[in-house]
mmCIF file of C-alpha atoms in Angstrom:
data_model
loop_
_atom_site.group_PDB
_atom_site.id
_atom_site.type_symbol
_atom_site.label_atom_id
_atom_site.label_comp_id
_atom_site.label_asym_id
_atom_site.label_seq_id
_atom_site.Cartn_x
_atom_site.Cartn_y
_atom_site.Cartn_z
ATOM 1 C CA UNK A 1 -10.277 -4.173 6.925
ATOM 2 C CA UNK A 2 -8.026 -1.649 5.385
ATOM 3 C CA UNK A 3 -5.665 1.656 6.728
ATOM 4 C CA UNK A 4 -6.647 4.196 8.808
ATOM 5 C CA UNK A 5 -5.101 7.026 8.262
ATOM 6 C CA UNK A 6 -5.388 10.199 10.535
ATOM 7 C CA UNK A 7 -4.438 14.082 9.446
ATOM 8 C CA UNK A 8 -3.456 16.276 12.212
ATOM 9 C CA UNK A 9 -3.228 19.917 12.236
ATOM 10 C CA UNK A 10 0.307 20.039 12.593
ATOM 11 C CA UNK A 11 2.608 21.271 9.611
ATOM 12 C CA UNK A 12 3.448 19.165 6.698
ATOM 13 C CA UNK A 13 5.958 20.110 4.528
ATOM 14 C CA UNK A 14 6.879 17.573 2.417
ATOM 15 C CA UNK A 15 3.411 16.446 0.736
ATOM 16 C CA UNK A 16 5.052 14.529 -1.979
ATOM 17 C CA UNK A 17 6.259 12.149 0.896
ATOM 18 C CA UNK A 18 3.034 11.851 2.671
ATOM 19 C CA UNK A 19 0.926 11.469 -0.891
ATOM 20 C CA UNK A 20 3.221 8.639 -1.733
ATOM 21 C CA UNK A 21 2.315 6.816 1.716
ATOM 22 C CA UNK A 22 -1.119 7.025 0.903
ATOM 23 C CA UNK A 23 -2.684 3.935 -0.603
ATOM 24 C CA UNK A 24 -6.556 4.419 -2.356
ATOM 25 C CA UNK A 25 -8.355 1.827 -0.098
ATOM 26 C CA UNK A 26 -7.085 3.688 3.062
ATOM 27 C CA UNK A 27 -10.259 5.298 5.493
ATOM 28 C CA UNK A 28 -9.038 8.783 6.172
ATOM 29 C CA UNK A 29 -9.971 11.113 9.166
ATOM 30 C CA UNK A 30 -9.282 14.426 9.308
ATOM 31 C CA UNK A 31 -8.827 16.212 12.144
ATOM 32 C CA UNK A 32 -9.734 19.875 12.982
ATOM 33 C CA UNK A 33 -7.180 21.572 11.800
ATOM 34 C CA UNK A 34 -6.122 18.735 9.278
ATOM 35 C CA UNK A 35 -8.400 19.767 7.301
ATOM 36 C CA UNK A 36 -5.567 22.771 5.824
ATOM 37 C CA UNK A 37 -3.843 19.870 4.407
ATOM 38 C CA UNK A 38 -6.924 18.511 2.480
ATOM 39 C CA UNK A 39 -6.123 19.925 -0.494
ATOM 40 C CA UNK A 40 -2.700 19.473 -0.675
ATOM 41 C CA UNK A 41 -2.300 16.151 -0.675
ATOM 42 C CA UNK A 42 -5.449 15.864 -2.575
ATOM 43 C CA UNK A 43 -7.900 13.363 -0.585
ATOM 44 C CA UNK A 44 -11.443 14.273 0.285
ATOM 45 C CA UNK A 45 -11.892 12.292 3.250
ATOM 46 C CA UNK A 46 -14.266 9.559 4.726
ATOM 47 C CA UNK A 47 -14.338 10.717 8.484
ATOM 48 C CA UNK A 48 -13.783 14.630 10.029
ATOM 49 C CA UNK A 49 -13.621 14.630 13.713
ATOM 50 C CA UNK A 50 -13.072 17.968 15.875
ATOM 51 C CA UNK A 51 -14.295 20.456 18.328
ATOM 52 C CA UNK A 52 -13.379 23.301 15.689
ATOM 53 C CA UNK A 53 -11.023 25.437 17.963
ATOM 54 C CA UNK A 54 -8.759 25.819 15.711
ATOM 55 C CA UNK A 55 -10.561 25.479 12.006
ATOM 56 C CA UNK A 56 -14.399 26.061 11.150
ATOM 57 C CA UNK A 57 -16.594 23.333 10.639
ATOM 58 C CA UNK A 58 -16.530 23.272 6.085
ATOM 59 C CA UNK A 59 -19.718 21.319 6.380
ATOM 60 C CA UNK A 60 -18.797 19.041 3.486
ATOM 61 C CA UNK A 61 -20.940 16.515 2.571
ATOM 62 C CA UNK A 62 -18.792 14.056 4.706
ATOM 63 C CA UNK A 63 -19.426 11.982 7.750
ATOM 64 C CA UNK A 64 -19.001 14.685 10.493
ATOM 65 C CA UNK A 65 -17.913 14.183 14.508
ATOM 66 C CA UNK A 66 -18.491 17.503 16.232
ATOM 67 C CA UNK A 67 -16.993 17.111 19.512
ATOM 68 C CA UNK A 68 -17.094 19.525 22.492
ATOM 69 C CA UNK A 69 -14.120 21.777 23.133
ATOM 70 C CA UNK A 70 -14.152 20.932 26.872
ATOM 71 C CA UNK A 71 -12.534 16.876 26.970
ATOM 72 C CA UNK A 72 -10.201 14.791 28.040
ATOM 73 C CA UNK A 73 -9.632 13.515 24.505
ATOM 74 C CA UNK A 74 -7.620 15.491 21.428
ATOM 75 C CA UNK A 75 -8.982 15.556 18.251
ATOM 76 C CA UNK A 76 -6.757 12.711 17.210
ATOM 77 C CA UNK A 77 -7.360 10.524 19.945
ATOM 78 C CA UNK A 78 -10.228 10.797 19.881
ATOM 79 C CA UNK A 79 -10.078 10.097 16.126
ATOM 80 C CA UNK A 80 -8.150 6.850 17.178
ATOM 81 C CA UNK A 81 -10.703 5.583 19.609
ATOM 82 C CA UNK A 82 -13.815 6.419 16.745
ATOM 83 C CA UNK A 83 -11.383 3.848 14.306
ATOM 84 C CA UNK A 84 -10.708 1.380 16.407
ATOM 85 C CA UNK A 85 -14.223 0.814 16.949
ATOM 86 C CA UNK A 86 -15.349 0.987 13.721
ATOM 87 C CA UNK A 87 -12.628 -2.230 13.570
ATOM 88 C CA UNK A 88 -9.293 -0.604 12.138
ATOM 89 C CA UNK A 89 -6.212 -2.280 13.054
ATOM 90 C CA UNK A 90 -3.324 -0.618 11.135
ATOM 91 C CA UNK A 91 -2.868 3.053 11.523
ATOM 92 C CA UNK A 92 -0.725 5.730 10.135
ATOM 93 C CA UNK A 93 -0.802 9.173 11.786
ATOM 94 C CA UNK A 94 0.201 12.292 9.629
ATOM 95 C CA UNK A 95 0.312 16.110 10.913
ATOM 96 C CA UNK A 96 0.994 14.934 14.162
ATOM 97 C CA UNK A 97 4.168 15.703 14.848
ATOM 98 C CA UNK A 98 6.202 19.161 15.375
ATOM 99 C CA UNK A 99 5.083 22.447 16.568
ATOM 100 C CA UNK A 100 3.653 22.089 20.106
ATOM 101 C CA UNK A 101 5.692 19.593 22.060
ATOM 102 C CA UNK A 102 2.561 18.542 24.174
ATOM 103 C CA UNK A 103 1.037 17.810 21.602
ATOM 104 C CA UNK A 104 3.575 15.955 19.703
ATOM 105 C CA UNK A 105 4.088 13.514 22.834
ATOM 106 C CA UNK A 106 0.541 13.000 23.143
ATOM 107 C CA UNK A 107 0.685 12.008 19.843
ATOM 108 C CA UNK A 108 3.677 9.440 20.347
ATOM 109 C CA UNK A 109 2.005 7.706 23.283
ATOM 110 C CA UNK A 110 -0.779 6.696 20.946
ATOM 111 C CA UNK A 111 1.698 4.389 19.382
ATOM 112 C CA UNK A 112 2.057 3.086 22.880
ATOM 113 C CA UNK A 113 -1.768 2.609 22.664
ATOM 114 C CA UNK A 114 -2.002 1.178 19.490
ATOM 115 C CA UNK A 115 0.721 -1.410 20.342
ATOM 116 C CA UNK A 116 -0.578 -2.798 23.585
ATOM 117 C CA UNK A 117 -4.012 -3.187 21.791
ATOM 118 C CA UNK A 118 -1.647 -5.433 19.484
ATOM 119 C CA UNK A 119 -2.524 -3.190 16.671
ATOM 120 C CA UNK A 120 0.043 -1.637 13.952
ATOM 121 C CA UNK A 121 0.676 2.664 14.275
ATOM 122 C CA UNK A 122 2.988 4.378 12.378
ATOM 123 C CA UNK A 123 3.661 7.674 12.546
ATOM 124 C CA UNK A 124 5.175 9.972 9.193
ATOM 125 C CA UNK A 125 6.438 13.535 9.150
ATOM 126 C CA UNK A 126 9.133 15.011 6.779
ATOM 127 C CA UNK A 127 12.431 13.577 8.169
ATOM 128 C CA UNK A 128 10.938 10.060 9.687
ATOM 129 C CA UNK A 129 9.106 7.140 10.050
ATOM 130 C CA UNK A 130 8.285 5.925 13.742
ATOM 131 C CA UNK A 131 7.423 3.277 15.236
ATOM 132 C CA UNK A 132 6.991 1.120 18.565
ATOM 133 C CA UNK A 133 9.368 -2.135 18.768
ATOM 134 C CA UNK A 134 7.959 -4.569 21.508
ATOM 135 C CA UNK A 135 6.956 -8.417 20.918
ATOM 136 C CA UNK A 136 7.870 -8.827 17.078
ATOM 137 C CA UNK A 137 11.302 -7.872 15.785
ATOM 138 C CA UNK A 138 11.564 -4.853 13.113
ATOM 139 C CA UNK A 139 13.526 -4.882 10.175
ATOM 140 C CA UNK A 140 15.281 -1.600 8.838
ATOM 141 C CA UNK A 141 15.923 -1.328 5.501
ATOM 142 C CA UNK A 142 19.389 0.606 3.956
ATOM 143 C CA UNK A 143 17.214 3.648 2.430
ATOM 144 C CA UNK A 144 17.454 4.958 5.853
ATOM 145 C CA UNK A 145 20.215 7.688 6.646
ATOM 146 C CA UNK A 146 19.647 6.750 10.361
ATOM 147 C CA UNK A 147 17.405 4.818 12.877
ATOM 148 C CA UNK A 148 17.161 5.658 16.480
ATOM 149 C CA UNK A 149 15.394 3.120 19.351
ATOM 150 C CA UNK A 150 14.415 5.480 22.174
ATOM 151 C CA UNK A 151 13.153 4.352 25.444
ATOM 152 C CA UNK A 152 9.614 6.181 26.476
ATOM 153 C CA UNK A 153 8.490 3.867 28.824
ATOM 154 C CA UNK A 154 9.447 1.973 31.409
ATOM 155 C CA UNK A 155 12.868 -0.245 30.766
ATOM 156 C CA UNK A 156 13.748 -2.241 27.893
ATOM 157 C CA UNK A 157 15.992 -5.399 28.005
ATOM 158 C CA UNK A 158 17.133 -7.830 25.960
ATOM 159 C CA UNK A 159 17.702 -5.234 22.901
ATOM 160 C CA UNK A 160 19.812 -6.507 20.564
ATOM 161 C CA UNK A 161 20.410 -5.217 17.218
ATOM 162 C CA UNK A 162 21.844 -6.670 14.074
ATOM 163 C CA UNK A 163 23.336 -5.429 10.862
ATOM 164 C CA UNK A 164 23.979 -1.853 12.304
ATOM 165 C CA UNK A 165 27.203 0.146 12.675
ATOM 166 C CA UNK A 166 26.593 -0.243 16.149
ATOM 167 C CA UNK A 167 25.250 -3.678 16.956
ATOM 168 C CA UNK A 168 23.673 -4.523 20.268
ATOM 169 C CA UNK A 169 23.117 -7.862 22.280
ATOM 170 C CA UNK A 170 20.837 -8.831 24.714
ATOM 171 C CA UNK A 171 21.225 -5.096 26.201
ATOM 172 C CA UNK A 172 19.414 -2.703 28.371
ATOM 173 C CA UNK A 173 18.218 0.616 27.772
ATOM 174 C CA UNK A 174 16.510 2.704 30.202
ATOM 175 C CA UNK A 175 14.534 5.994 30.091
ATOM 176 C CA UNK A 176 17.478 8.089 31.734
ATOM 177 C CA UNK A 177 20.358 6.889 29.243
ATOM 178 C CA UNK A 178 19.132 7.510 25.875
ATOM 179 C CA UNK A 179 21.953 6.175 24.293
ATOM 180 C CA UNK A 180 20.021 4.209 20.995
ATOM 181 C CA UNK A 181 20.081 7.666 18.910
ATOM 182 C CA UNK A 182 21.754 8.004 15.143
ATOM 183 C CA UNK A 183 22.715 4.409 14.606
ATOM 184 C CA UNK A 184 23.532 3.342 10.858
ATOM 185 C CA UNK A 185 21.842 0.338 8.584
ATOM 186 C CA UNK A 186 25.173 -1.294 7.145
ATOM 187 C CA UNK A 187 25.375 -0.435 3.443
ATOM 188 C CA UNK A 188 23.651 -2.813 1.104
ATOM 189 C CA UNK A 189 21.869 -4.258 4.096
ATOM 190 C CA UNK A 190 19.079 -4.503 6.807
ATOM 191 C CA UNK A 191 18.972 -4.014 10.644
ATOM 192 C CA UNK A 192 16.862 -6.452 12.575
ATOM 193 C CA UNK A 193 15.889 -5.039 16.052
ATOM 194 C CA UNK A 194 14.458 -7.191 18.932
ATOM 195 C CA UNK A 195 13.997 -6.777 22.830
ATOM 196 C CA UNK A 196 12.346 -9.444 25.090
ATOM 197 C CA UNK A 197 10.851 -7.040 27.879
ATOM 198 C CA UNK A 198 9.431 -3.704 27.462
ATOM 199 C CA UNK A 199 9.149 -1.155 24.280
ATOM 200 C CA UNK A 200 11.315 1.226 22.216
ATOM 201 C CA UNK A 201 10.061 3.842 19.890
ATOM 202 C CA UNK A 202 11.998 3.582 16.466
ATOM 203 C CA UNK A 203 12.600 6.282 14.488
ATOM 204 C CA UNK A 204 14.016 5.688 10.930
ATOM 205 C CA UNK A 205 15.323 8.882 9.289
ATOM 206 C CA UNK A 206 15.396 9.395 5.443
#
């Protein structure tokens, strides 16, 4: 099975990034308001899921989820649930981050999801990559300006980082003392992150 990839509604505005991401055996959903980035970054689409709130049904002549506007699921998680069943197990989410901020933390908890299903999520906009960090260790390459490990649920412990400006070992970080933000990748190197309890979300900046 290949790539999901999902297309949310909120602003893109580096398309050259998200184009290059794209691989042509990924299954792409857009949602809703996703679809304004259709032609932009030039992909028709297998899968369009939304209640339409927010961008009229095109009635392509593509598989099409009309949901209601009254639910406890968004249009992406929803979109996330309708992949997973259909047997998807890597995932990266685009247009899902900036503009609302409920909506952008909804959108970072299903990385939470997709991680304690023991599937793969990313998450690209135009400054980042992020990711969860739980049971396997994550290696950052040097083409990253930054990297940040934020806590977003529960505790973490046992962090311990290697190959950064700021190296950690068999640390703790809680939710109340964000203190993983703006660490470096040593030049000409690679970080290696690890915990043994609990999850971080990593963001790698360009």
């Amino acid at each position: 099975m290949g790539r999901c990839v999902i297309v949310g509604g909120a602003g893109i505005g580096n398309y050259d990034l998200v184009r290059r991401a794209l691989r042509e055996t990924d299954y792409v959903i857009f949602c809703d308001s996703g679809l304004k980035h259709q032609a932009a970054l030039g992909v028709r689409g297998d899968l369009i899921v939304g209640d339409f709130d927010s961008h009229e049904n095109p009635h392509l002549p593509v598989e099409t989820i009309v949901l209601p506007r009254e639910k406890d699921d968004t249009d992406t998680v929803y979109a996330v649930k309708e992949a997973l069943q259909r047997g998807y197990d890597d995932f990266l989410l685009v247009g899902v981050v900036g503009g609302r901020l409920d909506h952008t933390l909804g959108n970072v908890s299903i990385l939470l999801k997709l991680d304690a299903l023991g599937k793969r999520g990313r998450i690209l906009d135009d400054y980042s990559e992020m990711e969860i960090v739980s049971r396997t260790p994550v290696s950052i390459p040097d083409r990253f300006s930054f990297f940040s490990l934020l806590n977003i649920t529960g505790c973490a412990r046992g962090v311990t980082i290697r190959g950064a400006k700021y190296p950690l070992s068999d640390a703790e970080i809680p939710c109340e003392y964000q203190y993983g933000v703006s660490n470096e990748v040593l030049p000409g190197g690679e970080a290696t992150v690890s915990l043994q309890q609990g999850k971080l979300l990593l963001i790698k900046v360009f």
